[in-house]
Amino acid sequence: MRLTAPARITDGERRTRLQRLTAAMSENGLDAVLLGPTPSLRYFTGIVWHPSERFTGAIVFADGRIEYVCPRFERDKVGGLVRIPGDISTWQEEESPYALIADRIGANSKIGIDNQVALFTYRGLAQVIDPARLADAGPPITSLRARKSPAEIALLQYAKNITLEVQRRAWEGMRAGLRASEVEQFIEHEHRALGADSGNTFCIVSFGEDTSLPHGGEADRVLNEDDVILIDTGTQYDGYNSDITRTYVFGEPSAKVRRVWNAEKDAQAAAFEAATPGSFCETVDAAARASLAANGFGPDYRLPGCPHRTGHGIGLDVHESPNLVRGDRTALAAGMCFSNEPTIVVPGQFGIRLEDHFYMTDDGPRWFTAPSQSLDDPFGGVAPLA
């Protein structure tokens, strides 16, 4: 099967996002929203900027205008990145970008702050703007970003298809004596070869006992016969992320590993079945934990069992809100995208994580990638990509 790259996000879609943001600003009594050098700046304007101590971002006004803010010496570069027209206001090195922002929004205006900006940005603003006029723009921004458009879902699907194939190729290439770092390098190469915009955005390759540490150990382990292997990795396409985990055995699985692997698969399936439109995010986590408890794990976060949430949102960030975790009472709605990775940790021995992602439709959840078929044939039914 061949991969066909989907269309990247258009400026038309970004304008629609901005219209929704200004509508949300009106509902929340905001005169402006300040976007920092975060994924939300990319989401609304298309500008990708590496964060630093020098503020670069955009002010979105309630009337729909955009004004970009950057250091004077970056003006030409920022100007070349602008896709949604707007004035560019600049500040010199001895000047304060926060004073400039205060001047641009005007006296008595209430401004919502991008919830992903650095703390020093908020503190700088609070020195020149009455803190009573500063609001958290996180809730409206998060709500807008959580529900993906068909174009976003297509981009996520493409990135996940690539990573699933990379995972399959890594499984095929396992041999005794490989170091974890060698597998990471292979995965980096294959992500690029298959058309991702980058190599690994992250990569965890764990062998043996290291698989009992959810984010892997520090040693560069060598693969031995009958080791449990856990690989958790992802890449990006047009900024949209993949994040897939597969766990299997190099050699012959023990009866205990097989029992735990099957319980993990049951929990992942239970979480998926519980993801019904209108139900709360926390109900998905509860379903996974109930399945684990029925198989003798937990309860709650006790080990052997699942030490973390069942899943997280995903999009331009690998981890986005809302989350599939107790206490998150966000209602599931069409367009929301989540990981499903309940994980079972057997301390000091091994861990099993099967991670796939799903997106919500009006009729229920849909898998981006088919879950692992079995411990003996983890990629069964997955057609290789050319």
mmCIF file of C-alpha atoms in Angstrom:
data_model
loop_
_atom_site.group_PDB
_atom_site.id
_atom_site.type_symbol
_atom_site.label_atom_id
_atom_site.label_comp_id
_atom_site.label_asym_id
_atom_site.label_seq_id
_atom_site.Cartn_x
_atom_site.Cartn_y
_atom_site.Cartn_z
ATOM 1 C CA MET A 1 0.000 0.000 0.000
ATOM 2 C CA ARG A 2 1.283 3.479 -0.860
ATOM 3 C CA LEU A 3 0.953 6.563 1.311
ATOM 4 C CA THR A 4 -0.612 9.639 -0.236
ATOM 5 C CA ALA A 5 0.173 12.843 1.637
ATOM 6 C CA PRO A 6 -2.914 14.892 2.547
ATOM 7 C CA ALA A 7 -3.236 18.612 1.915
ATOM 8 C CA ARG A 8 -1.617 20.841 4.496
ATOM 9 C CA ILE A 9 -3.665 23.309 6.520
ATOM 10 C CA THR A 10 -4.844 26.205 4.348
ATOM 11 C CA ASP A 11 -5.022 29.885 5.189
ATOM 12 C CA GLY A 12 -8.775 29.620 4.670
ATOM 13 C CA GLU A 13 -8.987 27.153 7.539
ATOM 14 C CA ARG A 14 -6.868 29.435 9.714
ATOM 15 C CA ARG A 15 -9.237 32.345 9.009
ATOM 16 C CA THR A 16 -12.140 30.171 10.128
ATOM 17 C CA ARG A 17 -10.248 29.374 13.331
ATOM 18 C CA LEU A 18 -9.674 33.075 13.938
ATOM 19 C CA GLN A 19 -13.379 33.795 13.438
ATOM 20 C CA ARG A 20 -14.185 31.178 16.050
ATOM 21 C CA LEU A 21 -11.605 32.663 18.386
ATOM 22 C CA THR A 22 -13.051 36.157 18.091
ATOM 23 C CA ALA A 23 -16.526 34.738 18.745
ATOM 24 C CA ALA A 24 -15.167 33.045 21.872
ATOM 25 C CA MET A 25 -13.508 36.328 22.898
ATOM 26 C CA SER A 26 -16.865 38.064 22.699
ATOM 27 C CA GLU A 27 -18.449 35.359 24.862
ATOM 28 C CA ASN A 28 -15.654 35.714 27.431
ATOM 29 C CA GLY A 29 -15.545 39.516 27.494
ATOM 30 C CA LEU A 30 -12.059 39.759 25.980
ATOM 31 C CA ASP A 31 -10.914 42.691 23.845
ATOM 32 C CA ALA A 32 -7.824 40.845 22.611
ATOM 33 C CA VAL A 33 -5.900 37.579 22.899
ATOM 34 C CA LEU A 34 -2.119 37.460 23.001
ATOM 35 C CA LEU A 35 -0.578 34.430 21.290
ATOM 36 C CA GLY A 36 3.022 33.618 22.192
ATOM 37 C CA PRO A 37 5.563 31.499 20.282
ATOM 38 C CA THR A 38 3.524 28.357 20.950
ATOM 39 C CA PRO A 39 1.606 25.788 18.899
ATOM 40 C CA SER A 40 -1.442 28.060 19.241
ATOM 41 C CA LEU A 41 0.379 30.745 17.224
ATOM 42 C CA ARG A 42 0.826 28.148 14.498
ATOM 43 C CA TYR A 43 -2.783 26.980 14.854
ATOM 44 C CA PHE A 44 -4.293 30.412 14.290
ATOM 45 C CA THR A 45 -1.731 32.178 12.076
ATOM 46 C CA GLY A 46 0.517 29.517 10.514
ATOM 47 C CA ILE A 47 3.666 31.076 11.999
ATOM 48 C CA VAL A 48 6.101 28.627 13.591
ATOM 49 C CA TRP A 49 8.531 30.317 15.958
ATOM 50 C CA HIS A 50 11.022 28.852 18.403
ATOM 51 C CA PRO A 51 10.395 30.319 21.878
ATOM 52 C CA SER A 52 13.146 32.328 23.535
ATOM 53 C CA GLU A 53 13.515 35.162 26.041
ATOM 54 C CA ARG A 54 12.682 37.613 23.226
ATOM 55 C CA PHE A 55 8.911 37.766 22.789
ATOM 56 C CA THR A 56 7.520 37.030 19.344
ATOM 57 C CA GLY A 57 3.815 36.459 18.818
ATOM 58 C CA ALA A 58 0.545 38.018 17.756
ATOM 59 C CA ILE A 59 -2.318 40.039 19.180
ATOM 60 C CA VAL A 60 -5.739 38.994 17.927
ATOM 61 C CA PHE A 61 -8.298 41.736 18.460
ATOM 62 C CA ALA A 62 -12.012 41.195 18.993
ATOM 63 C CA ASP A 63 -12.783 42.929 15.688
ATOM 64 C CA GLY A 64 -10.701 40.300 13.825
ATOM 65 C CA ARG A 65 -7.529 42.326 13.286
ATOM 66 C CA ILE A 66 -4.144 40.705 13.860
ATOM 67 C CA GLU A 67 -1.028 42.551 14.889
ATOM 68 C CA TYR A 68 2.288 40.725 15.043
ATOM 69 C CA VAL A 69 4.908 41.594 17.681
ATOM 70 C CA CYS A 70 8.608 40.790 17.336
ATOM 71 C CA PRO A 71 12.123 42.166 17.922
ATOM 72 C CA ARG A 72 13.068 44.817 15.388
ATOM 73 C CA PHE A 73 15.940 42.746 13.998
ATOM 74 C CA GLU A 74 13.528 39.845 13.311
ATOM 75 C CA ARG A 75 11.007 41.988 11.452
ATOM 76 C CA ASP A 76 11.954 40.880 7.941
ATOM 77 C CA LYS A 77 11.999 37.217 8.913
ATOM 78 C CA VAL A 78 8.619 37.423 10.632
ATOM 79 C CA GLY A 79 7.248 39.373 7.686
ATOM 80 C CA GLY A 80 8.262 36.536 5.401
ATOM 81 C CA LEU A 81 6.337 34.063 7.554
ATOM 82 C CA VAL A 82 3.084 36.024 7.788
ATOM 83 C CA ARG A 83 0.194 34.258 6.066
ATOM 84 C CA ILE A 84 -2.758 36.085 7.592
ATOM 85 C CA PRO A 85 -2.239 39.820 6.873
ATOM 86 C CA GLY A 86 -1.635 42.162 9.788
ATOM 87 C CA ASP A 87 0.594 44.995 10.921
ATOM 88 C CA ILE A 88 3.950 44.149 12.521
ATOM 89 C CA SER A 89 4.956 46.083 15.639
ATOM 90 C CA THR A 90 8.577 45.851 16.735
ATOM 91 C CA TRP A 91 10.684 46.595 19.793
ATOM 92 C CA GLN A 92 14.399 47.297 20.108
ATOM 93 C CA GLU A 93 16.711 45.369 22.437
ATOM 94 C CA GLU A 94 16.646 47.995 25.203
ATOM 95 C CA GLU A 95 12.847 48.258 25.063
ATOM 96 C CA SER A 96 10.135 46.138 26.674
ATOM 97 C CA PRO A 97 7.924 44.029 24.388
ATOM 98 C CA TYR A 98 5.340 44.024 27.169
ATOM 99 C CA ALA A 99 5.123 47.810 27.214
ATOM 100 C CA LEU A 100 4.655 47.656 23.445
ATOM 101 C CA ILE A 101 1.841 45.108 23.825
ATOM 102 C CA ALA A 102 0.182 47.240 26.517
ATOM 103 C CA ASP A 103 0.335 50.247 24.204
ATOM 104 C CA ARG A 104 -1.108 48.304 21.261
ATOM 105 C CA ILE A 105 -4.112 46.906 23.149
ATOM 106 C CA GLY A 106 -4.898 50.262 24.740
ATOM 107 C CA ALA A 107 -5.980 51.359 28.196
ATOM 108 C CA ASN A 108 -8.755 49.475 29.997
ATOM 109 C CA SER A 109 -8.803 46.596 27.498
ATOM 110 C CA LYS A 110 -9.036 43.061 28.846
ATOM 111 C CA ILE A 111 -6.541 40.691 27.249
ATOM 112 C CA GLY A 112 -6.533 36.900 27.292
ATOM 113 C CA ILE A 113 -3.100 35.288 27.538
ATOM 114 C CA ASP A 114 -2.115 32.178 25.592
ATOM 115 C CA ASN A 115 -1.925 29.520 28.316
ATOM 116 C CA GLN A 116 1.261 28.027 26.847
ATOM 117 C CA VAL A 117 3.454 31.132 27.147
ATOM 118 C CA ALA A 118 6.338 31.147 29.607
ATOM 119 C CA LEU A 119 5.768 32.432 33.129
ATOM 120 C CA PHE A 120 8.237 35.290 32.542
ATOM 121 C CA THR A 121 5.956 36.537 29.762
ATOM 122 C CA TYR A 122 3.004 36.765 32.121
ATOM 123 C CA ARG A 123 5.131 38.457 34.771
ATOM 124 C CA GLY A 124 6.403 40.971 32.223
ATOM 125 C CA LEU A 125 2.859 41.799 31.185
ATOM 126 C CA ALA A 126 1.713 42.084 34.811
ATOM 127 C CA GLN A 127 4.332 44.798 35.372
ATOM 128 C CA VAL A 128 2.805 47.083 32.751
ATOM 129 C CA ILE A 129 -0.849 45.963 32.660
ATOM 130 C CA ASP A 130 -3.153 45.783 35.679
ATOM 131 C CA PRO A 131 -3.345 42.021 36.442
ATOM 132 C CA ALA A 132 -7.116 42.445 36.737
ATOM 133 C CA ARG A 133 -7.095 43.070 32.984
ATOM 134 C CA LEU A 134 -5.149 39.860 32.264
ATOM 135 C CA ALA A 135 -7.228 36.727 31.721
ATOM 136 C CA ASP A 136 -6.509 33.074 30.954
ATOM 137 C CA ALA A 137 -7.219 32.412 27.288
ATOM 138 C CA GLY A 138 -6.547 28.707 27.855
ATOM 139 C CA PRO A 139 -10.177 27.547 28.122
ATOM 140 C CA PRO A 140 -11.403 29.051 24.827
ATOM 141 C CA ILE A 141 -8.189 28.156 22.964
ATOM 142 C CA THR A 142 -8.183 24.587 24.309
ATOM 143 C CA SER A 143 -11.839 24.135 23.422
ATOM 144 C CA LEU A 144 -11.233 25.261 19.848
ATOM 145 C CA ARG A 145 -8.097 23.191 19.353
ATOM 146 C CA ALA A 146 -9.599 20.046 20.909
ATOM 147 C CA ARG A 147 -12.132 19.487 18.120
ATOM 148 C CA LYS A 148 -10.193 18.687 14.975
ATOM 149 C CA SER A 149 -11.409 19.453 11.467
ATOM 150 C CA PRO A 150 -11.434 16.799 8.731
ATOM 151 C CA ALA A 151 -8.188 18.328 7.398
ATOM 152 C CA GLU A 152 -6.515 17.959 10.796
ATOM 153 C CA ILE A 153 -7.715 14.385 11.172
ATOM 154 C CA ALA A 154 -6.282 13.555 7.746
ATOM 155 C CA LEU A 155 -2.899 14.972 8.784
ATOM 156 C CA LEU A 156 -2.954 13.033 12.046
ATOM 157 C CA GLN A 157 -3.886 9.886 10.147
ATOM 158 C CA TYR A 158 -0.965 10.327 7.780
ATOM 159 C CA ALA A 159 1.557 10.815 10.585
ATOM 160 C CA LYS A 160 0.217 7.781 12.451
ATOM 161 C CA ASN A 161 0.270 5.594 9.346
ATOM 162 C CA ILE A 162 3.947 6.442 8.946
ATOM 163 C CA THR A 163 4.807 5.623 12.540
ATOM 164 C CA LEU A 164 2.883 2.353 12.522
ATOM 165 C CA GLU A 165 4.881 1.247 9.489
ATOM 166 C CA VAL A 166 8.121 2.331 11.162
ATOM 167 C CA GLN A 167 7.134 0.276 14.200
ATOM 168 C CA ARG A 168 6.487 -2.737 11.971
ATOM 169 C CA ARG A 169 9.873 -2.373 10.268
ATOM 170 C CA ALA A 170 11.629 -2.092 13.626
ATOM 171 C CA TRP A 171 9.921 -5.317 14.767
ATOM 172 C CA GLU A 172 11.062 -7.107 11.619
ATOM 173 C CA GLY A 173 14.647 -5.948 12.124
ATOM 174 C CA MET A 174 15.156 -7.039 15.732
ATOM 175 C CA ARG A 175 18.161 -9.239 16.404
ATOM 176 C CA ALA A 176 20.106 -10.281 19.484
ATOM 177 C CA GLY A 177 22.883 -7.883 20.409
ATOM 178 C CA LEU A 178 21.204 -4.701 19.103
ATOM 179 C CA ARG A 179 21.499 -1.721 21.385
ATOM 180 C CA ALA A 180 18.465 0.434 22.128
ATOM 181 C CA SER A 181 20.283 3.415 20.587
ATOM 182 C CA GLU A 182 20.724 1.527 17.307
ATOM 183 C CA VAL A 183 16.983 0.906 17.123
ATOM 184 C CA GLU A 184 16.315 4.592 17.837
ATOM 185 C CA GLN A 185 18.611 5.560 14.951
ATOM 186 C CA PHE A 186 16.833 3.117 12.647
ATOM 187 C CA ILE A 187 13.444 4.573 13.600
ATOM 188 C CA GLU A 188 14.747 8.105 12.981
ATOM 189 C CA HIS A 189 15.883 7.118 9.490
ATOM 190 C CA GLU A 190 12.654 5.320 8.614
ATOM 191 C CA HIS A 191 10.427 8.193 9.754
ATOM 192 C CA ARG A 192 12.276 10.484 7.365
ATOM 193 C CA ALA A 193 12.333 7.928 4.552
ATOM 194 C CA LEU A 194 8.551 7.519 4.677
ATOM 195 C CA GLY A 195 7.835 11.226 4.242
ATOM 196 C CA ALA A 196 7.466 12.688 7.705
ATOM 197 C CA ASP A 197 8.469 16.348 8.134
ATOM 198 C CA SER A 198 10.970 15.304 10.779
ATOM 199 C CA GLY A 199 12.561 12.217 12.181
ATOM 200 C CA ASN A 200 11.605 11.174 15.684
ATOM 201 C CA THR A 201 9.836 13.824 17.715
ATOM 202 C CA PHE A 202 10.598 11.405 20.543
ATOM 203 C CA CYS A 203 11.609 7.750 20.775
ATOM 204 C CA ILE A 204 11.652 5.349 23.717
ATOM 205 C CA VAL A 205 13.204 1.955 23.051
ATOM 206 C CA SER A 206 13.203 -0.306 26.113
ATOM 207 C CA PHE A 207 14.382 -3.887 26.554
ATOM 208 C CA GLY A 208 13.809 -6.263 29.446
ATOM 209 C CA GLU A 209 13.366 -4.743 32.891
ATOM 210 C CA ASP A 210 13.529 -1.217 31.465
ATOM 211 C CA THR A 211 10.037 -1.748 30.024
ATOM 212 C CA SER A 212 8.700 -1.516 33.605
ATOM 213 C CA LEU A 213 9.659 2.185 33.566
ATOM 214 C CA PRO A 214 6.900 3.955 31.583
ATOM 215 C CA HIS A 215 9.386 6.348 29.959
ATOM 216 C CA GLY A 216 12.261 3.888 29.763
ATOM 217 C CA GLY A 217 15.562 3.517 31.563
ATOM 218 C CA GLU A 218 18.791 5.467 31.184
ATOM 219 C CA ALA A 219 21.051 2.587 30.135
ATOM 220 C CA ASP A 220 21.687 1.758 26.491
ATOM 221 C CA ARG A 221 20.628 -1.877 26.899
ATOM 222 C CA VAL A 222 21.517 -4.731 24.592
ATOM 223 C CA LEU A 223 18.696 -6.931 23.310
ATOM 224 C CA ASN A 224 18.790 -10.484 24.638
ATOM 225 C CA GLU A 225 16.764 -13.574 23.836
ATOM 226 C CA ASP A 226 13.270 -13.575 25.394
ATOM 227 C CA ASP A 227 13.433 -9.876 26.326
ATOM 228 C CA VAL A 228 10.228 -7.865 26.382
ATOM 229 C CA ILE A 229 10.544 -4.967 23.914
ATOM 230 C CA LEU A 230 8.597 -1.715 24.291
ATOM 231 C CA ILE A 231 8.878 1.010 21.650
ATOM 232 C CA ASP A 232 7.017 4.307 21.999
ATOM 233 C CA THR A 233 7.697 6.809 19.226
ATOM 234 C CA GLY A 234 6.206 9.470 17.009
ATOM 235 C CA THR A 235 6.803 12.016 14.285
ATOM 236 C CA GLN A 236 5.067 15.022 12.706
ATOM 237 C CA TYR A 237 3.480 16.042 9.461
ATOM 238 C CA ASP A 238 2.519 19.716 9.043
ATOM 239 C CA GLY A 239 2.958 19.944 12.800
ATOM 240 C CA TYR A 240 0.472 17.169 13.611
ATOM 241 C CA ASN A 241 1.762 14.352 15.762
ATOM 242 C CA SER A 242 1.818 10.582 15.887
ATOM 243 C CA ASP A 243 2.494 8.637 19.080
ATOM 244 C CA ILE A 244 2.272 4.845 18.914
ATOM 245 C CA THR A 245 3.536 2.173 21.297
ATOM 246 C CA ARG A 246 4.035 -1.510 20.607
ATOM 247 C CA THR A 247 5.155 -4.175 23.076
ATOM 248 C CA TYR A 248 6.205 -7.715 22.156
ATOM 249 C CA VAL A 249 8.834 -10.321 22.992
ATOM 250 C CA PHE A 250 12.054 -11.160 21.198
ATOM 251 C CA GLY A 251 11.850 -14.910 21.533
ATOM 252 C CA GLU A 252 9.377 -16.930 23.562
ATOM 253 C CA PRO A 253 6.959 -15.084 25.866
ATOM 254 C CA SER A 254 6.543 -16.444 29.377
ATOM 255 C CA ALA A 255 3.072 -17.364 30.598
ATOM 256 C CA LYS A 256 3.135 -14.294 32.872
ATOM 257 C CA VAL A 257 4.041 -11.908 30.060
ATOM 258 C CA ARG A 258 1.324 -13.408 27.900
ATOM 259 C CA ARG A 259 -1.290 -12.981 30.658
ATOM 260 C CA VAL A 260 -0.327 -9.353 31.234
ATOM 261 C CA TRP A 261 -0.234 -8.577 27.492
ATOM 262 C CA ASN A 262 -3.736 -9.973 27.052
ATOM 263 C CA ALA A 263 -5.012 -7.977 30.038
ATOM 264 C CA GLU A 264 -3.524 -4.827 28.524
ATOM 265 C CA LYS A 265 -5.297 -5.512 25.227
ATOM 266 C CA ASP A 266 -8.584 -6.027 27.127
ATOM 267 C CA ALA A 267 -8.164 -2.696 28.933
ATOM 268 C CA GLN A 268 -7.424 -0.835 25.709
ATOM 269 C CA ALA A 269 -10.546 -2.335 24.122
ATOM 270 C CA ALA A 270 -12.675 -1.459 27.169
ATOM 271 C CA ALA A 271 -11.519 2.156 27.004
ATOM 272 C CA PHE A 272 -12.409 2.352 23.318
ATOM 273 C CA GLU A 273 -15.883 0.902 23.895
ATOM 274 C CA ALA A 274 -16.537 3.443 26.665
ATOM 275 C CA ALA A 275 -15.729 6.430 24.428
ATOM 276 C CA THR A 276 -19.300 7.301 23.503
ATOM 277 C CA PRO A 277 -20.351 10.787 22.377
ATOM 278 C CA GLY A 278 -21.450 12.929 25.305
ATOM 279 C CA SER A 279 -19.826 10.771 27.964
ATOM 280 C CA PHE A 280 -17.102 12.290 30.124
ATOM 281 C CA CYS A 281 -13.412 11.783 29.462
ATOM 282 C CA GLU A 282 -13.049 10.264 32.924
ATOM 283 C CA THR A 283 -15.486 7.455 32.075
ATOM 284 C CA VAL A 284 -13.006 6.106 29.526
ATOM 285 C CA ASP A 285 -10.290 5.956 32.173
ATOM 286 C CA ALA A 286 -12.731 4.288 34.582
ATOM 287 C CA ALA A 287 -13.587 1.608 32.021
ATOM 288 C CA ALA A 288 -9.926 0.772 31.448
ATOM 289 C CA ARG A 289 -9.282 0.510 35.200
ATOM 290 C CA ALA A 290 -12.350 -1.647 35.721
ATOM 291 C CA SER A 291 -11.064 -4.038 33.067
ATOM 292 C CA LEU A 292 -7.622 -4.103 34.688
ATOM 293 C CA ALA A 293 -9.145 -4.765 38.120
ATOM 294 C CA ALA A 294 -11.235 -7.613 36.706
ATOM 295 C CA ASN A 295 -7.976 -9.168 35.504
ATOM 296 C CA GLY A 296 -6.297 -8.757 38.893
ATOM 297 C CA PHE A 297 -4.412 -5.464 38.442
ATOM 298 C CA GLY A 298 -4.615 -2.290 40.507
ATOM 299 C CA PRO A 299 -7.050 -1.067 41.637
ATOM 300 C CA ASP A 300 -6.595 2.598 40.889
ATOM 301 C CA TYR A 301 -2.889 3.412 40.418
ATOM 302 C CA ARG A 302 -1.564 0.511 42.485
ATOM 303 C CA LEU A 303 1.035 -1.756 40.969
ATOM 304 C CA PRO A 304 1.056 -4.187 39.317
ATOM 305 C CA GLY A 305 -1.332 -2.072 37.303
ATOM 306 C CA CYS A 306 -1.604 1.229 35.460
ATOM 307 C CA PRO A 307 0.407 4.090 37.021
ATOM 308 C CA HIS A 308 -0.886 6.872 34.778
ATOM 309 C CA ARG A 309 -3.917 8.175 32.888
ATOM 310 C CA THR A 310 -5.501 6.077 30.144
ATOM 311 C CA GLY A 311 -4.923 8.661 27.440
ATOM 312 C CA HIS A 312 -4.240 12.214 26.338
ATOM 313 C CA GLY A 313 -5.437 14.498 23.599
ATOM 314 C CA ILE A 314 -3.203 14.956 20.570
ATOM 315 C CA GLY A 315 -2.813 17.408 17.712
ATOM 316 C CA LEU A 316 -0.163 20.098 17.257
ATOM 317 C CA ASP A 317 1.037 19.069 20.714
ATOM 318 C CA VAL A 318 1.792 15.421 21.433
ATOM 319 C CA HIS A 319 -0.025 15.864 24.745
ATOM 320 C CA GLU A 320 -3.084 18.116 24.616
ATOM 321 C CA SER A 321 -6.134 18.664 26.789
ATOM 322 C CA PRO A 322 -8.572 17.167 27.478
ATOM 323 C CA ASN A 323 -7.250 13.919 28.987
ATOM 324 C CA LEU A 324 -8.743 10.504 29.612
ATOM 325 C CA VAL A 325 -8.236 10.641 33.364
ATOM 326 C CA ARG A 326 -10.295 10.677 36.537
ATOM 327 C CA GLY A 327 -11.600 14.165 37.230
ATOM 328 C CA ASP A 328 -11.704 15.325 33.598
ATOM 329 C CA ARG A 329 -15.398 15.841 32.976
ATOM 330 C CA THR A 330 -15.053 17.199 29.468
ATOM 331 C CA ALA A 331 -17.788 15.676 27.310
ATOM 332 C CA LEU A 332 -16.542 13.662 24.357
ATOM 333 C CA ALA A 333 -17.514 15.286 21.062
ATOM 334 C CA ALA A 334 -16.892 14.794 17.366
ATOM 335 C CA GLY A 335 -13.391 15.822 16.302
ATOM 336 C CA MET A 336 -11.672 15.108 19.609
ATOM 337 C CA CYS A 337 -8.589 12.890 19.297
ATOM 338 C CA PHE A 338 -7.007 10.766 22.028
ATOM 339 C CA SER A 339 -4.339 8.222 22.779
ATOM 340 C CA ASN A 340 -5.539 4.949 24.322
ATOM 341 C CA GLU A 341 -2.673 3.481 26.383
ATOM 342 C CA PRO A 342 -3.696 2.167 29.809
ATOM 343 C CA THR A 343 -0.324 0.351 30.374
ATOM 344 C CA ILE A 344 0.419 -2.379 32.910
ATOM 345 C CA VAL A 345 3.588 -2.139 34.975
ATOM 346 C CA VAL A 346 4.963 -5.127 36.879
ATOM 347 C CA PRO A 347 7.617 -3.409 39.026
ATOM 348 C CA GLY A 348 11.157 -4.619 38.585
ATOM 349 C CA GLN A 349 10.154 -7.103 35.878
ATOM 350 C CA PHE A 350 8.492 -5.667 32.780
ATOM 351 C CA GLY A 351 5.778 -3.379 31.461
ATOM 352 C CA ILE A 352 3.243 -3.731 28.671
ATOM 353 C CA ARG A 353 1.871 -0.729 26.812
ATOM 354 C CA LEU A 354 -0.249 -0.863 23.691
ATOM 355 C CA GLU A 355 -0.923 2.630 22.402
ATOM 356 C CA ASP A 356 -3.148 3.533 19.516
ATOM 357 C CA HIS A 357 -5.208 6.657 18.953
ATOM 358 C CA PHE A 358 -8.841 7.265 18.105
ATOM 359 C CA TYR A 359 -10.947 10.213 17.042
ATOM 360 C CA MET A 360 -14.550 10.880 17.941
ATOM 361 C CA THR A 361 -17.364 11.037 15.401
ATOM 362 C CA ASP A 362 -21.071 11.672 15.945
ATOM 363 C CA ASP A 363 -21.499 7.891 15.878
ATOM 364 C CA GLY A 364 -18.677 7.019 18.253
ATOM 365 C CA PRO A 365 -14.912 6.472 18.256
ATOM 366 C CA ARG A 366 -12.852 5.472 15.220
ATOM 367 C CA TRP A 367 -9.338 4.057 15.384
ATOM 368 C CA PHE A 368 -6.566 5.876 13.546
ATOM 369 C CA THR A 369 -4.518 2.670 13.591
ATOM 370 C CA ALA A 370 -5.611 -0.914 14.138
ATOM 371 C CA PRO A 371 -4.650 -2.172 17.612
ATOM 372 C CA SER A 372 -1.989 -4.831 17.915
ATOM 373 C CA GLN A 373 -3.506 -8.162 16.921
ATOM 374 C CA SER A 374 -1.737 -10.546 19.310
ATOM 375 C CA LEU A 375 1.485 -10.997 21.234
ATOM 376 C CA ASP A 376 2.699 -13.570 18.733
ATOM 377 C CA ASP A 377 1.715 -11.520 15.690
ATOM 378 C CA PRO A 378 1.640 -7.863 16.846
ATOM 379 C CA PHE A 379 1.397 -6.463 13.312
ATOM 380 C CA GLY A 380 -0.928 -9.051 11.846
ATOM 381 C CA GLY A 381 -3.350 -7.573 9.353
ATOM 382 C CA VAL A 382 -1.228 -4.411 8.851
ATOM 383 C CA ALA A 383 -0.434 -4.008 5.162
ATOM 384 C CA PRO A 384 3.201 -2.901 4.633
ATOM 385 C CA LEU A 385 3.670 0.544 3.131
ATOM 386 C CA ALA A 386 5.815 1.077 0.071
#
